[in-house]
CSV table of C-alpha atoms in Angstrom, one decimal:
chain,number,residue,atom,x,y,z
A,296,ASN,CA,7.8,-15.9,-21.0
A,297,MET,CA,6.6,-13.9,-24.3
A,298,THR,CA,3.4,-12.7,-22.8
A,299,ASN,CA,5.3,-11.0,-20.1
A,300,ASN,CA,7.7,-9.5,-22.4
A,301,TRP,CA,5.1,-8.1,-24.5
A,302,LEU,CA,3.5,-6.6,-21.6
A,303,ARG,CA,6.5,-5.1,-20.4
A,304,LEU,CA,6.9,-3.5,-23.9
A,305,TYR,CA,3.1,-2.6,-23.7
A,306,LEU,CA,3.7,-0.6,-20.7
A,307,CYS,CA,6.9,1.1,-21.1
A,308,ALA,CA,5.3,2.3,-24.6
A,309,ILE,CA,2.4,3.6,-22.7
A,310,CYS,CA,4.8,5.6,-19.9
A,311,TRP,CA,7.0,6.9,-22.4
A,312,CYS,CA,4.4,8.3,-24.7
A,313,GLY,CA,2.5,9.5,-20.7
A,314,ILE,CA,6.3,11.9,-20.5
A,315,ALA,CA,6.0,13.1,-23.6
A,316,ALA,CA,2.5,14.2,-23.5
A,317,PHE,CA,3.5,15.3,-19.8
A,318,ALA,CA,6.3,17.0,-20.5
A,319,PRO,CA,5.0,20.5,-22.3
A,320,SER,CA,2.5,21.2,-19.2
A,321,PHE,CA,5.5,20.2,-16.8
A,322,SER,CA,7.1,23.9,-16.8
A,323,ALA,CA,4.3,25.5,-16.3
A,324,SER,CA,3.0,23.7,-13.6
A,325,LYS,CA,5.9,24.8,-11.8
A,326,GLN,CA,5.9,28.2,-12.0
A,327,ARG,CA,1.9,27.8,-11.1
A,328,THR,CA,3.0,25.7,-7.3
A,329,SER,CA,4.8,27.6,-5.4
A,330,THR,CA,5.4,25.0,-2.7
A,331,SER,CA,9.1,23.9,-1.6
A,332,LEU,CA,8.2,20.4,-2.7
A,333,TYR,CA,6.7,21.1,-6.4
A,334,GLY,CA,8.5,24.3,-6.8
A,335,VAL,CA,11.4,24.8,-9.8
A,336,ARG,CA,14.4,23.7,-7.7
A,337,SER,CA,12.6,20.7,-5.9
A,338,ALA,CA,11.4,19.9,-9.0
A,339,VAL,CA,15.1,19.6,-10.6
A,340,ARG,CA,16.4,18.1,-7.0
A,341,ARG,CA,13.5,15.2,-7.2
A,342,ALA,CA,14.2,14.6,-11.0
A,343,ARG,CA,18.1,14.4,-10.3
A,344,ASP,CA,17.4,12.0,-7.2
A,345,SER,CA,15.0,9.9,-8.9
A,346,LEU,CA,17.7,9.0,-11.9
A,347,LEU,CA,19.8,8.0,-9.5
A,348,SER,CA,17.1,6.4,-6.9
A,349,LYS,CA,18.3,8.5,-4.2
A,350,ASP,CA,16.6,8.1,-0.7
A,351,ARG,CA,14.1,11.0,-0.1
A,352,THR,CA,13.7,12.9,3.3
A,353,ASP,CA,11.0,12.4,5.6
A,354,LYS,CA,8.6,15.2,4.6
A,355,ASP,CA,9.5,14.6,1.1
A,356,LEU,CA,8.1,11.2,1.5
A,357,LYS,CA,4.5,12.4,3.3
A,358,ASP,CA,4.3,15.1,0.8
A,359,GLY,CA,5.0,12.7,-2.0
A,360,ILE,CA,2.3,9.5,-0.6
A,361,ALA,CA,-0.3,12.3,-0.6
A,362,PHE,CA,0.3,13.5,-4.1
A,363,PHE,CA,0.8,10.2,-5.6
A,364,TYR,CA,-2.6,8.9,-4.4
A,365,ASP,CA,-4.6,12.4,-4.9
A,366,ARG,CA,-3.7,11.6,-8.5
A,367,SER,CA,-4.3,7.8,-8.8
A,368,SER,CA,-6.6,7.3,-6.9
A,369,LYS,CA,-9.7,7.8,-9.4
A,370,LEU,CA,-8.2,6.1,-12.0
A,371,TRP,CA,-7.7,3.4,-9.5
A,372,GLU,CA,-11.1,2.9,-8.3
A,373,ASP,CA,-12.3,3.3,-12.4
A,374,VAL,CA,-11.0,0.8,-13.2
A,375,TRP,CA,-10.4,-1.8,-10.3
A,376,GLY,CA,-12.9,-0.1,-7.5
A,377,GLU,CA,-12.9,0.8,-3.9
A,378,HIS,CA,-10.3,-1.7,-2.9
A,379,MET,CA,-6.4,-0.7,-3.4
A,380,HIS,CA,-4.6,-4.1,-2.4
A,381,HIS,CA,-3.6,-7.0,-3.9
A,382,GLY,CA,-5.9,-10.3,-4.2
A,383,TYR,CA,-6.8,-13.4,-3.0
A,384,TYR,CA,-5.3,-15.7,-5.7
A,385,ILE,CA,-6.6,-19.1,-4.4
A,386,PRO,CA,-7.3,-20.7,-7.4
A,387,GLU,CA,-4.4,-18.6,-8.9
A,388,ASP,CA,-6.2,-18.9,-12.3
A,389,ARG,CA,-9.5,-17.1,-11.2
A,390,THR,CA,-10.2,-13.8,-12.8
A,391,ASP,CA,-12.6,-12.1,-10.7
A,392,HIS,CA,-10.5,-9.6,-9.6
A,393,VAL,CA,-12.6,-7.4,-7.4
A,394,GLN,CA,-13.9,-10.7,-5.7
A,395,ALA,CA,-10.4,-11.4,-5.0
A,396,GLN,CA,-9.8,-8.8,-3.2
A,397,ILE,CA,-12.9,-8.7,-0.9
A,398,ASP,CA,-11.9,-12.2,0.1
A,399,LEU,CA,-8.2,-11.2,0.8
A,400,ILE,CA,-9.8,-9.2,3.3
A,401,ASP,CA,-11.9,-11.9,4.8
A,402,GLU,CA,-9.0,-14.6,4.5
A,403,VAL,CA,-6.5,-12.2,6.8
A,404,LEU,CA,-9.4,-11.9,9.3
A,405,LYS,CA,-10.0,-15.5,9.0
A,406,TRP,CA,-6.1,-16.2,9.4
A,407,ALA,CA,-5.2,-14.0,12.5
A,408,GLU,CA,-8.4,-15.6,14.1
A,409,VAL,CA,-10.8,-12.6,14.8
A,410,ASP,CA,-13.7,-14.3,16.1
A,411,GLU,CA,-17.1,-13.3,14.1
A,412,LYS,CA,-18.7,-14.7,17.7
A,413,ASN,CA,-16.9,-11.9,19.4
A,414,PRO,CA,-16.1,-9.5,17.1
A,415,PRO,CA,-14.7,-6.4,17.1
A,416,LYS,CA,-16.6,-3.3,18.0
A,417,ASN,CA,-14.1,-0.3,17.0
A,418,VAL,CA,-11.5,-0.7,14.2
A,419,VAL,CA,-8.5,1.7,12.6
A,420,ASP,CA,-8.0,1.1,9.5
A,421,VAL,CA,-4.3,2.7,9.1
A,422,GLY,CA,-3.5,3.7,5.7
A,423,CYS,CA,-7.2,3.3,4.2
A,424,GLY,CA,-7.0,4.2,0.6
A,425,ILE,CA,-10.2,5.1,-0.1
A,426,GLY,CA,-12.1,2.9,2.8
A,427,GLY,CA,-12.9,0.0,0.9
A,428,SER,CA,-11.7,-2.3,3.7
A,429,SER,CA,-13.1,0.1,6.6
A,430,ARG,CA,-16.3,-0.2,4.8
A,431,HIS,CA,-16.5,-4.0,4.4
A,432,ILE,CA,-15.4,-4.9,8.3
A,433,ALA,CA,-17.6,-2.5,9.5
A,434,LYS,CA,-20.6,-4.3,7.5
A,435,LYS,CA,-19.3,-7.7,8.2
A,436,TYR,CA,-18.8,-6.8,12.2
A,437,ASP,CA,-21.8,-4.3,12.4
A,438,CYS,CA,-18.9,-2.5,14.1
A,439,LYS,CA,-17.5,1.2,14.0
A,440,ALA,CA,-14.3,2.1,11.4
A,441,GLN,CA,-12.0,4.9,11.1
A,442,GLY,CA,-9.7,5.3,8.5
A,443,ILE,CA,-7.1,8.0,8.2
A,444,THR,CA,-4.7,8.3,5.3
A,445,LEU,CA,-2.2,11.3,4.2
A,446,SER,CA,-4.2,11.7,0.8
A,447,PRO,CA,-6.8,14.4,1.5
A,448,TYR,CA,-8.6,13.3,-1.7
A,449,GLN,CA,-8.5,9.4,-0.3
A,450,ALA,CA,-10.3,10.7,3.0
A,451,ASN,CA,-13.0,12.6,0.9
A,452,ARG,CA,-13.7,9.8,-1.5
A,453,GLY,CA,-13.8,7.4,1.7
A,454,ASN,CA,-16.4,9.6,3.1
A,455,GLU,CA,-18.7,9.9,0.2
A,456,LEU,CA,-18.4,5.8,-0.5
A,457,ALA,CA,-19.6,5.5,3.0
A,458,LYS,CA,-22.8,7.8,2.6
A,459,GLU,CA,-23.6,6.1,-0.6
A,460,GLN,CA,-23.3,2.8,0.8
A,461,GLY,CA,-25.5,3.8,3.9
A,462,LEU,CA,-22.7,3.6,6.2
A,463,SER,CA,-21.9,7.0,7.6
A,464,ASP,CA,-22.6,6.2,10.8
A,465,LYS,CA,-20.6,3.1,11.1
A,466,ALA,CA,-17.6,4.4,8.9
A,467,SER,CA,-15.4,7.7,9.0
A,468,PHE,CA,-12.0,9.1,7.1
A,469,GLN,CA,-9.9,11.6,8.1
A,470,VAL,CA,-6.2,13.2,6.9
A,471,ALA,CA,-3.8,11.9,9.5
A,472,ASP,CA,-0.2,10.8,9.9
A,473,ALA,CA,0.3,7.1,11.2
A,474,LEU,CA,3.1,8.0,13.0
A,475,ASN,CA,1.1,10.6,15.0
A,476,MET,CA,-2.4,9.2,14.9
A,477,PRO,CA,-5.1,11.4,16.7
A,478,PHE,CA,-6.6,8.8,19.0
A,479,ASP,CA,-6.6,8.1,22.6
A,480,ASP,CA,-4.7,5.5,24.3
A,481,SER,CA,-6.1,2.0,24.1
A,482,SER,CA,-9.2,3.1,21.4
A,483,PHE,CA,-9.4,0.0,19.3
A,484,ASP,CA,-10.1,-3.2,19.4
A,485,LEU,CA,-9.0,-4.0,16.0
A,486,VAL,CA,-5.8,-2.2,14.8
A,487,TRP,CA,-5.4,-2.9,11.0
A,488,SER,CA,-3.1,-2.1,8.6
A,489,LEU,CA,-3.3,-3.4,4.9
A,490,GLU,CA,-0.5,-2.4,2.4
A,491,SER,CA,0.6,0.7,4.3
A,492,GLY,CA,3.4,-0.3,6.5
A,493,GLU,CA,5.7,0.0,3.4
A,494,HIS,CA,4.8,3.5,3.3
A,495,MET,CA,6.5,4.2,6.7
A,496,PRO,CA,10.1,6.0,7.3
A,497,ASP,CA,10.5,4.9,11.1
A,498,LYS,CA,9.1,1.5,11.2
A,499,THR,CA,9.4,1.6,14.9
A,500,LYS,CA,7.6,4.6,15.1
A,501,PHE,CA,4.7,3.1,13.3
A,502,VAL,CA,5.0,-0.2,15.5
A,503,ASN,CA,4.5,2.2,18.4
A,504,GLU,CA,1.7,3.9,17.2
A,505,LEU,CA,-0.1,0.8,16.6
A,506,MET,CA,0.4,-0.7,19.8
A,507,ARG,CA,-0.4,2.2,21.5
A,508,VAL,CA,-3.7,2.7,19.7
A,509,ALA,CA,-4.5,-0.8,20.7
A,510,ALA,CA,-6.8,-1.5,23.9
A,511,PRO,CA,-5.5,-4.8,26.1
A,512,GLY,CA,-6.4,-7.6,24.5
A,513,GLY,CA,-6.8,-5.9,21.1
A,514,ARG,CA,-5.7,-7.9,17.9
A,515,VAL,CA,-3.2,-5.7,15.6
A,516,ILE,CA,-2.8,-6.6,12.0
A,517,ILE,CA,0.2,-5.5,9.8
A,518,VAL,CA,-0.3,-7.1,5.8
A,519,THR,CA,2.4,-5.1,3.4
A,520,TRP,CA,5.2,-5.6,0.9
A,521,CYS,CA,8.7,-6.4,2.8
A,522,HIS,CA,11.8,-7.8,1.6
A,523,ARG,CA,12.8,-11.3,2.3
A,524,ASP,CA,14.6,-12.3,5.5
A,525,LEU,CA,18.2,-12.3,5.9
A,526,GLU,CA,19.4,-15.7,6.4
A,527,ILE,CA,22.0,-16.3,9.6
A,528,GLY,CA,25.2,-14.3,9.2
A,529,GLU,CA,24.1,-12.3,6.2
A,530,PRO,CA,24.5,-8.2,6.9
A,531,SER,CA,22.7,-7.2,4.2
A,532,LEU,CA,20.6,-8.3,0.8
A,533,SER,CA,22.7,-7.8,-2.2
A,534,LYS,CA,23.3,-5.1,-4.7
A,535,LYS,CA,21.2,-6.2,-6.8
A,536,GLU,CA,18.5,-6.4,-4.9
A,537,GLU,CA,18.8,-3.3,-3.4
A,538,LYS,CA,18.8,-1.7,-6.9
A,539,ILE,CA,15.6,-3.1,-7.6
A,540,LEU,CA,13.6,-1.9,-4.1
A,541,ALA,CA,15.7,1.6,-5.0
A,542,LYS,CA,13.9,1.9,-7.9
A,543,ILE,CA,10.7,1.1,-6.3
A,544,ASN,CA,11.1,3.3,-4.0
A,545,ARG,CA,11.2,6.2,-6.0
A,546,ALA,CA,8.2,5.3,-8.1
A,547,TYR,CA,5.5,4.4,-5.0
A,548,TYR,CA,7.1,6.8,-2.1
A,549,LEU,CA,8.8,4.4,0.0
A,550,PRO,CA,11.5,4.6,2.5
A,551,LYS,CA,13.7,1.9,3.0
A,552,TRP,CA,12.0,-1.6,3.1
A,553,CYS,CA,12.2,-3.7,6.2
A,554,SER,CA,11.8,-7.6,6.8
A,555,VAL,CA,9.0,-9.9,8.1
A,556,ASP,CA,11.4,-10.9,11.1
A,557,ASP,CA,12.2,-7.1,11.6
A,558,TYR,CA,8.4,-6.3,12.6
A,559,CYS,CA,8.3,-9.5,14.8
A,560,LYS,CA,11.2,-8.3,16.7
A,561,LEU,CA,9.6,-4.2,16.9
A,562,LEU,CA,6.6,-6.0,18.3
A,563,GLU,CA,8.2,-8.2,20.7
A,564,LYS,CA,10.0,-5.2,22.2
A,565,GLU,CA,6.8,-3.3,22.4
A,566,GLY,CA,5.6,-6.2,24.5
A,567,ALA,CA,3.2,-8.1,22.0
A,568,VAL,CA,2.1,-11.5,22.7
A,569,ASP,CA,0.7,-14.3,20.6
A,570,ILE,CA,3.0,-12.9,17.1
A,571,LYS,CA,2.4,-15.1,14.4
A,572,ARG,CA,3.4,-14.4,11.3
A,573,GLU,CA,3.3,-16.2,7.5
A,574,ASP,CA,4.4,-15.4,4.0
A,575,TRP,CA,1.4,-15.1,1.5
A,576,SER,CA,3.4,-14.1,-1.6
A,577,TYR,CA,2.4,-17.2,-3.8
A,578,ILE,CA,-1.1,-16.0,-2.8
A,579,ILE,CA,-1.2,-12.5,-4.5
A,580,ALA,CA,1.4,-13.7,-7.2
A,581,PRO,CA,-1.1,-13.5,-9.8
A,582,PHE,CA,-2.2,-10.0,-8.6
A,583,TRP,CA,0.8,-7.7,-10.4
A,584,LYS,CA,0.1,-9.3,-13.9
A,585,ALA,CA,-3.8,-9.1,-13.4
A,586,VAL,CA,-3.5,-5.2,-12.8
A,587,ILE,CA,-0.8,-4.7,-15.9
A,588,LYS,CA,-3.6,-6.5,-18.1
A,589,SER,CA,-6.0,-4.4,-16.9
A,590,SER,CA,-4.6,-1.6,-18.6
A,591,LEU,CA,-4.8,-2.7,-21.9
A,592,ASN,CA,-7.8,-0.7,-22.9
A,593,LEU,CA,-8.4,2.8,-24.0
A,594,LYS,CA,-9.9,4.1,-20.8
A,595,SER,CA,-7.1,3.1,-19.0
A,596,VAL,CA,-4.7,4.6,-21.7
A,597,VAL,CA,-6.9,7.6,-21.3
A,598,GLY,CA,-6.8,7.4,-17.5
A,599,LEU,CA,-3.1,6.8,-17.1
A,600,LEU,CA,-1.8,9.9,-19.2
A,601,LYS,CA,-4.4,12.4,-17.7
A,602,SER,CA,-3.0,11.3,-13.9
A,603,GLY,CA,0.3,12.8,-14.4
A,604,PHE,CA,3.8,11.7,-14.3
A,605,SER,CA,3.7,10.4,-10.7
A,606,THR,CA,1.2,7.9,-11.7
A,607,ILE,CA,2.8,7.0,-15.3
A,608,ARG,CA,5.6,5.9,-13.1
A,609,GLY,CA,4.3,4.2,-10.5
A,610,ALA,CA,2.6,1.9,-13.6
A,611,TYR,CA,6.3,1.5,-14.8
A,612,ALA,CA,7.4,0.0,-11.6
A,613,MET,CA,4.6,-2.4,-11.8
A,614,LEU,CA,7.3,-4.0,-13.9
A,615,LEU,CA,10.0,-4.0,-11.2
A,616,MET,CA,7.5,-5.2,-8.5
A,617,LEU,CA,7.2,-8.4,-10.7
A,618,LYS,CA,10.7,-8.4,-11.2
A,619,GLY,CA,11.1,-8.2,-7.1
A,620,PHE,CA,8.6,-11.1,-6.7
A,621,ASP,CA,10.0,-13.2,-9.5
A,622,ALA,CA,13.6,-12.9,-7.8
A,623,GLY,CA,11.8,-14.1,-4.3
A,624,VAL,CA,13.6,-10.7,-3.1
A,625,ILE,CA,9.5,-8.9,-2.3
A,626,LYS,CA,7.5,-11.1,0.0
A,627,PHE,CA,3.4,-10.3,0.9
A,628,GLY,CA,4.1,-10.5,4.6
A,629,LEU,CA,1.1,-11.6,7.5
A,630,ILE,CA,1.7,-10.3,11.0
A,631,THR,CA,-0.3,-10.6,14.1
A,632,CYS,CA,-0.4,-10.2,17.6
A,633,THR,CA,-2.1,-9.0,20.7
A,634,LYS,CA,-1.8,-6.5,23.0
A,635,LYS,CA,-1.2,-8.0,26.3
A,636,THR,CA,-3.8,-7.3,28.9
A,637,GLU,CA,-3.1,-5.4,32.1
């Protein structure tokens, strides 16, 4: 419609202005940086690969995720607050967006049948952002929560906010890899992953780690962007659908996508029981339009330009997310299960 088209034009204009503003400092920044990821040759390769929507290596994904969130997390917090995830839009015309994000956490916990009468005692937040979910769950259940992220900025900011909110004894955050978590087996009775699974290049290893650190009888909750389930006899997504996802992958440092059905099959192989799934795409649908509209002020535009090229490209990818949701290729999937008791 007219409003959506105007928003697209507006965001494109911001992104092009940002690229133009960022370009003069790009050459100098390449000279200042000696790492393989941000060196001159690597920068040229990444620019070429970006134009071609080429898949990244696992190392590039890991380093890129940390860099992307180190640069973009402050802007997100300034505009939207401490919760770096979708909101729960029932009713769909609600405008209290921060509360919608908090409600999403509570509604997912309710859907997964996390019992307030027998609450979790130890929780791990896998891909914790700046720790909004961890702190909320720690307060809600009076439990211990540990969050992991690849971003040093996010881990530090999560600990700062825990201290500010008087939760340092309940919530803590560290830099760690979700595919090789620094925790003993059977450590947590609630394993929580909210919108981080899409970043995992090895979904089999990811699910294995979630189940490994879960205690027997403990609950695992995965909330993640997925592509649609394939129909019976359908070998793959269409080329048009794959093209949309490939462009989003470049902007958000994502590997290849999988479906909710793929996750369920991986959990079955791990011996999970009571597997339940649901599609909440319609519940979070207004989120991306709300995020785009939130950029319609000078503070947001200036913050976006200051955050650098990767954040600007991520902002442009919001339009692709909208397109993917509208086309039905992108789904907001919920999966939960229990680890079998010994």
